[in-house]
């Protein structure tokens, strides 16, 4: 949408390790899960950056660390020029109003003991923006905005279907009029016919309020549909990042190539002609990631150098970034 | 040639505290020797209950097969006594489930679970069974098969467990393999490995397959024929190319329209299906899709259309010709 817009979010060399501990009274750290291991990217105002990769590769951790829901082990997150990693307490809370998150599981992410109205009004009250009648009016407006009937405000989450609960989650995220939303697999738990409803809603809201999205998903077709640019993650690293057309038509990283080739296309004529790159083995553990290029044990074109030297993150063409020794 | 499996007018109900769940409402289909039939539908559409009923595996109570016949090589499985159906299950007709953890015994080694099947169904000696188990694990691509026989299910990853399940299902050379969303919980690159494996084994062993999924992409590349389920009915059934290129039921059209395509660069708004699937506790008198259907007219609300052949090998349950938009 906004190719040359102003940068809203800049992530610099972000690292998040989770300690693995043993012992109950005297806990000691015996290692780390390298969930995110040095990623850098920017998101422009009004843009959607898609983040894809297989389960456990660190996508949610990137999202949560950006919002400072996890504090990073290293690195910086600049939001509108301000380094969030340096903020504490009230300063951080004020910035957080502008950043929200929508979760995958619409069942688990809404408090079952609160009415829909209370759930949506909660952020307004926490931040002292609206109370009572005023909050109620805002809740009804938000419900209408996400395509729900305002009378639903007095009902409880269990009375709603998955798609409706996801709409409630979106209404809550919009309550504080944020600039930026991390959408963490917002449609993965929904049925196919409902997914399109939610994606269309997210796109309408983006246009209307000029929102900026980090859209995390493992459905590569949906990510292509919704994103302006797409980043591909593997084992804690971003291995490739490019414009949505460039990435899908000219993938340069062998992992991106394999991932794209693995996605089934709902057309038997296309499927019959397709060549799949079947990767060997499975994703290694993020506790001891492989040396050199992390993808080397599964890479169909790995060379000797790949085992020892980590590939540099390079801009191979304007806007097309990749980390692979052999990409050209 | 008579079909290998001929399911006629199958009807399954669950008698629960909340009322009667109309899970399967007169489902008929056939499966021929060596054929792969894809069954697609959203969650709750009755795919699993249909398959479990074929093998008489639904919990009774609350479930009950209230009507229909399941002819396997001419014999009605619904009339067999418990010992006879047990002999068919696992040996002639084998099933693989979405979550292998629920069908593997957590306290027995993988080796013990496979050899047990071989010893009971094929009367193998423990030595023979062990040898055959190693061959089976090798066949499904598990490295160090001999050593891994001593491992427990939790020591395998999701993809590996699904391979083990496939190995167990194939242990007795079944004539029919029923796979209920076997790759839904897996990452795409692992899904590609499993599908590649199943296609290879199908060609080698010549078994017929029923592959259940909610992913229209997966069956496009795998099935010869596809049936679409909605609210406990088959609403459309056709050879795979015909179904994807000339869908004739409004629900199938809606599903295909709501999917973004990995291989399309242009971005169009997704055509979503409004509303949500019906509550199976109180099915409407008319067509179950009527409340969501853009083609619905008076008759749809009163009379439920039966599945009828409208072109060679192409059956739909609908009053309307979607090509003209008028009643047929
Ligand atoms: N709070 C935590 N404590 C310890 N380890 C964690 C924590 N959160 C995540 N991890 C680990 O970090 C790695 C990355 O997890 P993350 O949830 O970011 O993956 P993801 O890409 O979002 O996966 P998915 O597609 O399954 O949602 C995983 O190995 C995970 O087990
Ligand atoms: N044990 C059960 N008790 C009551 N209802 C059930 C039971 N198993 C399945 N159902 C109901 O039967 C319907 C069809 O379910 P299912 O066949 O599992 O759907 P699918 O496999 O297509 O997702 C659903 O409404 C489901 O809730
Ligand atoms: S750096 Fe080497 S191992 Fe890594 S992706 Fe490139 S070729 Fe493969
Ligand atoms: S019978 Fe009527 S309501 Fe049902 S799918 Fe056809 S047109 Fe739609
Ligand atoms: Mg996640
Ligand atoms: Mg099911």
PDB file of N, CA and C in Angstrom, chain A residues 1 54-55 161 164 191-194 196-197 199-200 203-204 220-222 224-228 244-245 248-249 255 258-260 262-271 274 276 278-282 298, chain B residues 42-43 157 159-160 187-193 196 214-218 220-221 240-241 244-245 251 255-256 258-277 292:
ATOM      1  N   UNK A   1       0.808  -1.190   0.000  1.00  0.00           N
ATOM      2  CA  UNK A   1       0.000   0.000   0.000  1.00  0.00           C
ATOM      3  C   UNK A   1       0.853   1.256   0.000  1.00  0.00           C
ATOM      4  N   UNK A  54       7.626 -21.963  10.036  1.00  0.00           N
ATOM      5  CA  UNK A  54       6.985 -23.120  10.627  1.00  0.00           C
ATOM      6  C   UNK A  54       6.873 -22.985  12.141  1.00  0.00           C
ATOM      7  N   UNK A  55       6.072 -23.864  12.707  1.00  0.00           N
ATOM      8  CA  UNK A  55       5.804 -23.834  14.126  1.00  0.00           C
ATOM      9  C   UNK A  55       7.107 -23.792  14.933  1.00  0.00           C
ATOM     10  N   UNK A 161     -19.491 -17.761  18.348  1.00  0.00           N
ATOM     11  CA  UNK A 161     -18.692 -18.675  17.529  1.00  0.00           C
ATOM     12  C   UNK A 161     -17.264 -18.148  17.435  1.00  0.00           C
ATOM     13  N   UNK A 164     -16.932 -14.868  15.562  1.00  0.00           N
ATOM     14  CA  UNK A 164     -17.465 -13.740  16.332  1.00  0.00           C
ATOM     15  C   UNK A 164     -16.521 -13.361  17.461  1.00  0.00           C
ATOM     16  N   UNK A 191     -12.679 -21.601  10.592  1.00  0.00           N
ATOM     17  CA  UNK A 191     -13.025 -22.343   9.397  1.00  0.00           C
ATOM     18  C   UNK A 191     -12.797 -21.503   8.151  1.00  0.00           C
ATOM     19  N   UNK A 192     -12.539 -22.218   7.059  1.00  0.00           N
ATOM     20  CA  UNK A 192     -12.227 -21.544   5.795  1.00  0.00           C
ATOM     21  C   UNK A 192     -13.243 -20.447   5.452  1.00  0.00           C
ATOM     22  N   UNK A 193     -14.524 -20.744   5.583  1.00  0.00           N
ATOM     23  CA  UNK A 193     -15.524 -19.769   5.130  1.00  0.00           C
ATOM     24  C   UNK A 193     -15.559 -18.554   6.040  1.00  0.00           C
ATOM     25  N   UNK A 194     -15.039 -18.676   7.255  1.00  0.00           N
ATOM     26  CA  UNK A 194     -15.030 -17.562   8.204  1.00  0.00           C
ATOM     27  C   UNK A 194     -13.723 -16.763   8.085  1.00  0.00           C
ATOM     28  N   UNK A 196     -12.115 -15.721   5.492  1.00  0.00           N
ATOM     29  CA  UNK A 196     -12.210 -14.617   4.540  1.00  0.00           C
ATOM     30  C   UNK A 196     -12.948 -13.431   5.151  1.00  0.00           C
ATOM     31  N   UNK A 197     -13.971 -13.709   5.971  1.00  0.00           N
ATOM     32  CA  UNK A 197     -14.700 -12.610   6.623  1.00  0.00           C
ATOM     33  C   UNK A 197     -13.752 -11.776   7.484  1.00  0.00           C
ATOM     34  N   UNK A 199     -10.386 -11.653   7.430  1.00  0.00           N
ATOM     35  CA  UNK A 199      -9.345 -10.984   6.640  1.00  0.00           C
ATOM     36  C   UNK A 199      -9.905  -9.741   5.957  1.00  0.00           C
ATOM     37  N   UNK A 200     -11.089  -9.852   5.397  1.00  0.00           N
ATOM     38  CA  UNK A 200     -11.698  -8.672   4.766  1.00  0.00           C
ATOM     39  C   UNK A 200     -11.914  -7.554   5.786  1.00  0.00           C
ATOM     40  N   UNK A 203      -8.666  -5.831   6.600  1.00  0.00           N
ATOM     41  CA  UNK A 203      -8.256  -4.940   5.507  1.00  0.00           C
ATOM     42  C   UNK A 203      -9.087  -3.652   5.481  1.00  0.00           C
ATOM     43  N   UNK A 204     -10.394  -3.767   5.715  1.00  0.00           N
ATOM     44  CA  UNK A 204     -11.236  -2.565   5.744  1.00  0.00           C
ATOM     45  C   UNK A 204     -10.805  -1.619   6.861  1.00  0.00           C
ATOM     46  N   UNK A 220       0.726 -19.469   3.743  1.00  0.00           N
ATOM     47  CA  UNK A 220       1.477 -18.583   2.848  1.00  0.00           C
ATOM     48  C   UNK A 220       0.606 -17.910   1.800  1.00  0.00           C
ATOM     49  N   UNK A 221      -0.485 -18.560   1.423  1.00  0.00           N
ATOM     50  CA  UNK A 221      -1.363 -17.951   0.425  1.00  0.00           C
ATOM     51  C   UNK A 221      -2.075 -16.746   1.037  1.00  0.00           C
ATOM     52  N   UNK A 222      -2.546 -16.909   2.272  1.00  0.00           N
ATOM     53  CA  UNK A 222      -3.224 -15.808   2.934  1.00  0.00           C
ATOM     54  C   UNK A 222      -2.246 -14.662   3.187  1.00  0.00           C
ATOM     55  N   UNK A 224       0.347 -13.867   1.411  1.00  0.00           N
ATOM     56  CA  UNK A 224       0.570 -13.153   0.157  1.00  0.00           C
ATOM     57  C   UNK A 224      -0.602 -12.215  -0.112  1.00  0.00           C
ATOM     58  N   UNK A 225      -1.786 -12.702   0.201  1.00  0.00           N
ATOM     59  CA  UNK A 225      -2.976 -11.914  -0.067  1.00  0.00           C
ATOM     60  C   UNK A 225      -2.998 -10.621   0.748  1.00  0.00           C
ATOM     61  N   UNK A 226      -2.630 -10.713   2.007  1.00  0.00           N
ATOM     62  CA  UNK A 226      -2.844  -9.556   2.886  1.00  0.00           C
ATOM     63  C   UNK A 226      -1.627  -8.637   3.008  1.00  0.00           C
ATOM     64  N   UNK A 227      -0.426  -9.140   2.699  1.00  0.00           N
ATOM     65  CA  UNK A 227       0.790  -8.373   3.006  1.00  0.00           C
ATOM     66  C   UNK A 227       1.272  -7.524   1.842  1.00  0.00           C
ATOM     67  N   UNK A 228       2.016  -6.462   2.199  1.00  0.00           N
ATOM     68  CA  UNK A 228       2.732  -5.685   1.188  1.00  0.00           C
ATOM     69  C   UNK A 228       4.124  -6.259   1.004  1.00  0.00           C
ATOM     70  N   UNK A 244       5.744  -8.566  -1.760  1.00  0.00           N
ATOM     71  CA  UNK A 244       4.913  -9.763  -1.914  1.00  0.00           C
ATOM     72  C   UNK A 244       5.000 -10.400  -3.303  1.00  0.00           C
ATOM     73  N   UNK A 245       5.174  -9.590  -4.322  1.00  0.00           N
ATOM     74  CA  UNK A 245       5.259 -10.179  -5.665  1.00  0.00           C
ATOM     75  C   UNK A 245       6.646 -10.774  -5.878  1.00  0.00           C
ATOM     76  N   UNK A 248       7.325 -14.173  -3.890  1.00  0.00           N
ATOM     77  CA  UNK A 248       6.630 -15.373  -4.354  1.00  0.00           C
ATOM     78  C   UNK A 248       7.033 -15.749  -5.779  1.00  0.00           C
ATOM     79  N   UNK A 249       7.476 -14.760  -6.562  1.00  0.00           N
ATOM     80  CA  UNK A 249       7.830 -15.088  -7.940  1.00  0.00           C
ATOM     81  C   UNK A 249       9.312 -15.288  -8.116  1.00  0.00           C
ATOM     82  N   UNK A 255      15.216 -22.252   1.549  1.00  0.00           N
ATOM     83  CA  UNK A 255      14.115 -22.579   2.451  1.00  0.00           C
ATOM     84  C   UNK A 255      12.811 -21.954   1.954  1.00  0.00           C
ATOM     85  N   UNK A 258      11.515 -24.033  -0.836  1.00  0.00           N
ATOM     86  CA  UNK A 258      10.897 -25.292  -0.408  1.00  0.00           C
ATOM     87  C   UNK A 258       9.530 -25.037   0.222  1.00  0.00           C
ATOM     88  N   UNK A 259       9.475 -23.997   1.044  1.00  0.00           N
ATOM     89  CA  UNK A 259       8.229 -23.665   1.733  1.00  0.00           C
ATOM     90  C   UNK A 259       7.127 -23.351   0.712  1.00  0.00           C
ATOM     91  N   UNK A 260       7.456 -22.529  -0.264  1.00  0.00           N
ATOM     92  CA  UNK A 260       6.456 -22.162  -1.269  1.00  0.00           C
ATOM     93  C   UNK A 260       6.043 -23.377  -2.083  1.00  0.00           C
ATOM     94  N   UNK A 262       5.842 -26.319  -1.127  1.00  0.00           N
ATOM     95  CA  UNK A 262       5.084 -27.280  -0.319  1.00  0.00           C
ATOM     96  C   UNK A 262       3.621 -26.890  -0.167  1.00  0.00           C
ATOM     97  N   UNK A 263       3.289 -25.647  -0.445  1.00  0.00           N
ATOM     98  CA  UNK A 263       1.910 -25.194  -0.223  1.00  0.00           C
ATOM     99  C   UNK A 263       1.003 -25.722  -1.330  1.00  0.00           C
ATOM    100  N   UNK A 264      -0.024 -26.490  -0.977  1.00  0.00           N
ATOM    101  CA  UNK A 264      -0.907 -27.002  -2.022  1.00  0.00           C
ATOM    102  C   UNK A 264      -1.775 -25.887  -2.597  1.00  0.00           C
ATOM    103  N   UNK A 265      -2.008 -25.948  -3.895  1.00  0.00           N
ATOM    104  CA  UNK A 265      -2.837 -24.954  -4.571  1.00  0.00           C
ATOM    105  C   UNK A 265      -4.178 -25.610  -4.902  1.00  0.00           C
ATOM    106  N   UNK A 266      -5.294 -24.937  -4.599  1.00  0.00           N
ATOM    107  CA  UNK A 266      -6.593 -25.571  -4.830  1.00  0.00           C
ATOM    108  C   UNK A 266      -6.980 -25.605  -6.310  1.00  0.00           C
ATOM    109  N   UNK A 267      -6.151 -26.230  -7.111  1.00  0.00           N
ATOM    110  CA  UNK A 267      -6.456 -26.394  -8.529  1.00  0.00           C
ATOM    111  C   UNK A 267      -5.750 -27.654  -9.013  1.00  0.00           C
ATOM    112  N   UNK A 268      -6.518 -28.713  -9.310  1.00  0.00           N
ATOM    113  CA  UNK A 268      -5.893 -29.988  -9.671  1.00  0.00           C
ATOM    114  C   UNK A 268      -5.006 -29.884 -10.915  1.00  0.00           C
ATOM    115  N   UNK A 269      -5.349 -29.001 -11.848  1.00  0.00           N
ATOM    116  CA  UNK A 269      -4.539 -28.880 -13.060  1.00  0.00           C
ATOM    117  C   UNK A 269      -3.171 -28.316 -12.708  1.00  0.00           C
ATOM    118  N   UNK A 270      -3.135 -27.330 -11.813  1.00  0.00           N
ATOM    119  CA  UNK A 270      -1.863 -26.742 -11.382  1.00  0.00           C
ATOM    120  C   UNK A 270      -1.086 -27.766 -10.561  1.00  0.00           C
ATOM    121  N   UNK A 271      -1.772 -28.453  -9.661  1.00  0.00           N
ATOM    122  CA  UNK A 271      -1.105 -29.439  -8.802  1.00  0.00           C
ATOM    123  C   UNK A 271      -0.437 -30.541  -9.635  1.00  0.00           C
ATOM    124  N   UNK A 274       2.951 -29.450 -10.791  1.00  0.00           N
ATOM    125  CA  UNK A 274       3.887 -28.838  -9.851  1.00  0.00           C
ATOM    126  C   UNK A 274       5.006 -29.755  -9.428  1.00  0.00           C
ATOM    127  N   UNK A 276       7.508 -30.491  -6.385  1.00  0.00           N
ATOM    128  CA  UNK A 276       7.706 -30.162  -4.973  1.00  0.00           C
ATOM    129  C   UNK A 276       9.166 -30.344  -4.606  1.00  0.00           C
ATOM    130  N   UNK A 278      10.977 -31.585  -1.667  1.00  0.00           N
ATOM    131  CA  UNK A 278      10.698 -32.237  -0.391  1.00  0.00           C
ATOM    132  C   UNK A 278      11.951 -32.114   0.477  1.00  0.00           C
ATOM    133  N   UNK A 279      11.818 -31.405   1.591  1.00  0.00           N
ATOM    134  CA  UNK A 279      12.967 -31.228   2.474  1.00  0.00           C
ATOM    135  C   UNK A 279      13.220 -32.492   3.273  1.00  0.00           C
ATOM    136  N   UNK A 280      14.483 -32.748   3.550  1.00  0.00           N
ATOM    137  CA  UNK A 280      14.814 -33.879   4.415  1.00  0.00           C
ATOM    138  C   UNK A 280      14.595 -33.480   5.867  1.00  0.00           C
ATOM    139  N   UNK A 281      14.242 -34.438   6.681  1.00  0.00           N
ATOM    140  CA  UNK A 281      14.223 -34.244   8.133  1.00  0.00           C
ATOM    141  C   UNK A 281      13.293 -33.152   8.597  1.00  0.00           C
ATOM    142  N   UNK A 282      13.557 -32.685   9.809  1.00  0.00           N
ATOM    143  CA  UNK A 282      12.674 -31.714  10.444  1.00  0.00           C
ATOM    144  C   UNK A 282      13.490 -30.558  11.003  1.00  0.00           C
ATOM    145  N   UNK A 298      19.392 -29.333   6.272  1.00  0.00           N
ATOM    146  CA  UNK A 298      18.255 -29.710   5.417  1.00  0.00           C
ATOM    147  C   UNK A 298      18.360 -29.099   4.028  1.00  0.00           C
TER     148      UNK A 298
ATOM    149  N   UNK B  42     -16.048 -28.139   6.481  1.00  0.00           N
ATOM    150  CA  UNK B  42     -15.561 -27.393   7.630  1.00  0.00           C
ATOM    151  C   UNK B  42     -15.740 -28.202   8.902  1.00  0.00           C
ATOM    152  N   UNK B  43     -15.207 -27.691  10.006  1.00  0.00           N
ATOM    153  CA  UNK B  43     -15.288 -28.482  11.223  1.00  0.00           C
ATOM    154  C   UNK B  43     -16.749 -28.615  11.634  1.00  0.00           C
ATOM    155  N   UNK B 157       8.567 -36.599  17.015  1.00  0.00           N
ATOM    156  CA  UNK B 157       7.917 -35.330  16.697  1.00  0.00           C
ATOM    157  C   UNK B 157       6.558 -35.604  16.049  1.00  0.00           C
ATOM    158  N   UNK B 159       5.396 -34.988  13.075  1.00  0.00           N
ATOM    159  CA  UNK B 159       5.495 -35.577  11.741  1.00  0.00           C
ATOM    160  C   UNK B 159       5.897 -37.045  11.806  1.00  0.00           C
ATOM    161  N   UNK B 160       6.840 -37.354  12.709  1.00  0.00           N
ATOM    162  CA  UNK B 160       7.307 -38.734  12.876  1.00  0.00           C
ATOM    163  C   UNK B 160       6.189 -39.629  13.387  1.00  0.00           C
ATOM    164  N   UNK B 187       3.283 -28.867   9.972  1.00  0.00           N
ATOM    165  CA  UNK B 187       3.754 -27.771   9.139  1.00  0.00           C
ATOM    166  C   UNK B 187       3.736 -28.167   7.667  1.00  0.00           C
ATOM    167  N   UNK B 188       3.675 -27.147   6.799  1.00  0.00           N
ATOM    168  CA  UNK B 188       3.534 -27.467   5.368  1.00  0.00           C
ATOM    169  C   UNK B 188       4.659 -28.315   4.795  1.00  0.00           C
ATOM    170  N   UNK B 189       5.903 -28.080   5.235  1.00  0.00           N
ATOM    171  CA  UNK B 189       6.974 -28.885   4.628  1.00  0.00           C
ATOM    172  C   UNK B 189       6.865 -30.338   5.084  1.00  0.00           C
ATOM    173  N   UNK B 190       6.381 -30.546   6.303  1.00  0.00           N
ATOM    174  CA  UNK B 190       6.190 -31.913   6.800  1.00  0.00           C
ATOM    175  C   UNK B 190       4.946 -32.519   6.144  1.00  0.00           C
ATOM    176  N   UNK B 191       3.916 -31.700   5.952  1.00  0.00           N
ATOM    177  CA  UNK B 191       2.730 -32.166   5.229  1.00  0.00           C
ATOM    178  C   UNK B 191       3.127 -32.650   3.829  1.00  0.00           C
ATOM    179  N   UNK B 192       3.997 -31.884   3.183  1.00  0.00           N
ATOM    180  CA  UNK B 192       4.435 -32.278   1.839  1.00  0.00           C
ATOM    181  C   UNK B 192       5.153 -33.628   1.891  1.00  0.00           C
ATOM    182  N   UNK B 193       5.965 -33.845   2.933  1.00  0.00           N
ATOM    183  CA  UNK B 193       6.652 -35.136   3.076  1.00  0.00           C
ATOM    184  C   UNK B 193       5.637 -36.276   3.218  1.00  0.00           C
ATOM    185  N   UNK B 196       3.652 -36.903  -0.023  1.00  0.00           N
ATOM    186  CA  UNK B 196       4.552 -37.550  -0.969  1.00  0.00           C
ATOM    187  C   UNK B 196       4.667 -39.043  -0.636  1.00  0.00           C
ATOM    188  N   UNK B 214     -10.038 -30.261   5.599  1.00  0.00           N
ATOM    189  CA  UNK B 214     -10.789 -29.037   5.348  1.00  0.00           C
ATOM    190  C   UNK B 214     -10.015 -28.187   4.350  1.00  0.00           C
ATOM    191  N   UNK B 215      -8.876 -28.696   3.863  1.00  0.00           N
ATOM    192  CA  UNK B 215      -7.991 -27.934   2.997  1.00  0.00           C
ATOM    193  C   UNK B 215      -8.221 -28.338   1.541  1.00  0.00           C
ATOM    194  N   UNK B 216      -8.854 -27.450   0.797  1.00  0.00           N
ATOM    195  CA  UNK B 216      -9.155 -27.759  -0.603  1.00  0.00           C
ATOM    196  C   UNK B 216      -7.890 -27.904  -1.440  1.00  0.00           C
ATOM    197  N   UNK B 217      -6.785 -27.345  -0.948  1.00  0.00           N
ATOM    198  CA  UNK B 217      -5.522 -27.480  -1.672  1.00  0.00           C
ATOM    199  C   UNK B 217      -5.010 -28.911  -1.620  1.00  0.00           C
ATOM    200  N   UNK B 218      -5.066 -29.513  -0.447  1.00  0.00           N
ATOM    201  CA  UNK B 218      -4.489 -30.839  -0.269  1.00  0.00           C
ATOM    202  C   UNK B 218      -5.147 -31.874  -1.176  1.00  0.00           C
ATOM    203  N   UNK B 220      -6.762 -31.403  -3.917  1.00  0.00           N
ATOM    204  CA  UNK B 220      -6.632 -31.091  -5.345  1.00  0.00           C
ATOM    205  C   UNK B 220      -5.509 -31.905  -5.982  1.00  0.00           C
ATOM    206  N   UNK B 221      -4.432 -32.118  -5.221  1.00  0.00           N
ATOM    207  CA  UNK B 221      -3.294 -32.824  -5.778  1.00  0.00           C
ATOM    208  C   UNK B 221      -3.292 -34.311  -5.473  1.00  0.00           C
ATOM    209  N   UNK B 240     -12.222 -34.850  -9.582  1.00  0.00           N
ATOM    210  CA  UNK B 240     -11.512 -33.711  -8.996  1.00  0.00           C
ATOM    211  C   UNK B 240     -11.444 -32.489  -9.923  1.00  0.00           C
ATOM    212  N   UNK B 241     -11.106 -32.695 -11.200  1.00  0.00           N
ATOM    213  CA  UNK B 241     -10.990 -31.549 -12.108  1.00  0.00           C
ATOM    214  C   UNK B 241     -12.328 -30.837 -12.273  1.00  0.00           C
ATOM    215  N   UNK B 244     -13.306 -28.684  -9.169  1.00  0.00           N
ATOM    216  CA  UNK B 244     -12.587 -27.419  -8.993  1.00  0.00           C
ATOM    217  C   UNK B 244     -12.822 -26.464 -10.153  1.00  0.00           C
ATOM    218  N   UNK B 245     -12.986 -27.005 -11.355  1.00  0.00           N
ATOM    219  CA  UNK B 245     -13.118 -26.125 -12.517  1.00  0.00           C
ATOM    220  C   UNK B 245     -14.566 -25.780 -12.840  1.00  0.00           C
ATOM    221  N   UNK B 251     -22.320 -23.636  -2.134  1.00  0.00           N
ATOM    222  CA  UNK B 251     -21.363 -23.706  -1.024  1.00  0.00           C
ATOM    223  C   UNK B 251     -19.951 -23.968  -1.543  1.00  0.00           C
ATOM    224  N   UNK B 255     -16.718 -21.610  -1.077  1.00  0.00           N
ATOM    225  CA  UNK B 255     -15.450 -22.040  -0.477  1.00  0.00           C
ATOM    226  C   UNK B 255     -14.286 -21.699  -1.400  1.00  0.00           C
ATOM    227  N   UNK B 256     -14.427 -22.034  -2.671  1.00  0.00           N
ATOM    228  CA  UNK B 256     -13.331 -21.778  -3.610  1.00  0.00           C
ATOM    229  C   UNK B 256     -13.089 -20.275  -3.748  1.00  0.00           C
ATOM    230  N   UNK B 258     -13.480 -18.068  -1.457  1.00  0.00           N
ATOM    231  CA  UNK B 258     -12.958 -17.441  -0.245  1.00  0.00           C
ATOM    232  C   UNK B 258     -11.482 -17.743  -0.034  1.00  0.00           C
ATOM    233  N   UNK B 259     -10.889 -18.562  -0.926  1.00  0.00           N
ATOM    234  CA  UNK B 259      -9.479 -18.919  -0.744  1.00  0.00           C
ATOM    235  C   UNK B 259      -8.572 -17.989  -1.524  1.00  0.00           C
ATOM    236  N   UNK B 260      -7.558 -17.434  -0.867  1.00  0.00           N
ATOM    237  CA  UNK B 260      -6.558 -16.709  -1.637  1.00  0.00           C
ATOM    238  C   UNK B 260      -5.683 -17.737  -2.353  1.00  0.00           C
ATOM    239  N   UNK B 261      -5.071 -17.360  -3.451  1.00  0.00           N
ATOM    240  CA  UNK B 261      -4.251 -18.310  -4.194  1.00  0.00           C
ATOM    241  C   UNK B 261      -2.790 -17.892  -4.151  1.00  0.00           C
ATOM    242  N   UNK B 262      -1.955 -18.874  -3.786  1.00  0.00           N
ATOM    243  CA  UNK B 262      -0.512 -18.639  -3.735  1.00  0.00           C
ATOM    244  C   UNK B 262       0.032 -18.268  -5.106  1.00  0.00           C
ATOM    245  N   UNK B 263      -0.585 -18.813  -6.149  1.00  0.00           N
ATOM    246  CA  UNK B 263      -0.043 -18.630  -7.495  1.00  0.00           C
ATOM    247  C   UNK B 263      -0.692 -17.470  -8.245  1.00  0.00           C
ATOM    248  N   UNK B 264      -1.358 -16.579  -7.540  1.00  0.00           N
ATOM    249  CA  UNK B 264      -1.966 -15.426  -8.212  1.00  0.00           C
ATOM    250  C   UNK B 264      -1.357 -14.154  -7.664  1.00  0.00           C
ATOM    251  N   UNK B 265      -0.845 -13.298  -8.549  1.00  0.00           N
ATOM    252  CA  UNK B 265      -0.233 -12.073  -8.043  1.00  0.00           C
ATOM    253  C   UNK B 265      -1.257 -10.975  -7.798  1.00  0.00           C
ATOM    254  N   UNK B 266      -2.308 -10.937  -8.602  1.00  0.00           N
ATOM    255  CA  UNK B 266      -3.279  -9.853  -8.430  1.00  0.00           C
ATOM    256  C   UNK B 266      -4.052 -10.085  -7.134  1.00  0.00           C
ATOM    257  N   UNK B 267      -4.462  -8.992  -6.527  1.00  0.00           N
ATOM    258  CA  UNK B 267      -5.125  -9.089  -5.249  1.00  0.00           C
ATOM    259  C   UNK B 267      -6.580  -8.743  -5.451  1.00  0.00           C
ATOM    260  N   UNK B 268      -7.460  -9.682  -5.207  1.00  0.00           N
ATOM    261  CA  UNK B 268      -8.881  -9.339  -5.278  1.00  0.00           C
ATOM    262  C   UNK B 268      -9.456  -9.531  -3.888  1.00  0.00           C
ATOM    263  N   UNK B 269     -10.536  -8.813  -3.626  1.00  0.00           N
ATOM    264  CA  UNK B 269     -11.187  -8.979  -2.346  1.00  0.00           C
ATOM    265  C   UNK B 269     -11.693 -10.408  -2.244  1.00  0.00           C
ATOM    266  N   UNK B 270     -11.487 -11.054  -1.101  1.00  0.00           N
ATOM    267  CA  UNK B 270     -11.968 -12.421  -0.946  1.00  0.00           C
ATOM    268  C   UNK B 270     -13.482 -12.405  -0.870  1.00  0.00           C
ATOM    269  N   UNK B 271     -14.097 -13.347  -1.561  1.00  0.00           N
ATOM    270  CA  UNK B 271     -15.550 -13.447  -1.509  1.00  0.00           C
ATOM    271  C   UNK B 271     -15.878 -14.289  -0.295  1.00  0.00           C
ATOM    272  N   UNK B 272     -16.364 -13.678   0.765  1.00  0.00           N
ATOM    273  CA  UNK B 272     -16.597 -14.486   1.956  1.00  0.00           C
ATOM    274  C   UNK B 272     -18.023 -15.020   1.941  1.00  0.00           C
ATOM    275  N   UNK B 273     -18.225 -16.135   2.661  1.00  0.00           N
ATOM    276  CA  UNK B 273     -19.578 -16.659   2.833  1.00  0.00           C
ATOM    277  C   UNK B 273     -20.099 -16.032   4.116  1.00  0.00           C
ATOM    278  N   UNK B 274     -21.198 -15.333   4.052  1.00  0.00           N
ATOM    279  CA  UNK B 274     -21.739 -14.688   5.248  1.00  0.00           C
ATOM    280  C   UNK B 274     -22.250 -15.723   6.244  1.00  0.00           C
ATOM    281  N   UNK B 275     -22.394 -15.287   7.473  1.00  0.00           N
ATOM    282  CA  UNK B 275     -23.011 -16.149   8.478  1.00  0.00           C
ATOM    283  C   UNK B 275     -22.139 -17.332   8.852  1.00  0.00           C
ATOM    284  N   UNK B 276     -22.762 -18.334   9.466  1.00  0.00           N
ATOM    285  CA  UNK B 276     -22.002 -19.504   9.897  1.00  0.00           C
ATOM    286  C   UNK B 276     -22.827 -20.770   9.735  1.00  0.00           C
ATOM    287  N   UNK B 277     -22.153 -21.925   9.871  1.00  0.00           N
ATOM    288  CA  UNK B 277     -22.872 -23.182   9.667  1.00  0.00           C
ATOM    289  C   UNK B 277     -24.022 -23.333  10.665  1.00  0.00           C
ATOM    290  N   UNK B 292     -27.271 -18.867   4.277  1.00  0.00           N
ATOM    291  CA  UNK B 292     -26.026 -18.236   3.840  1.00  0.00           C
ATOM    292  C   UNK B 292     -25.940 -18.141   2.322  1.00  0.00           C
TER     293      UNK B 292
END
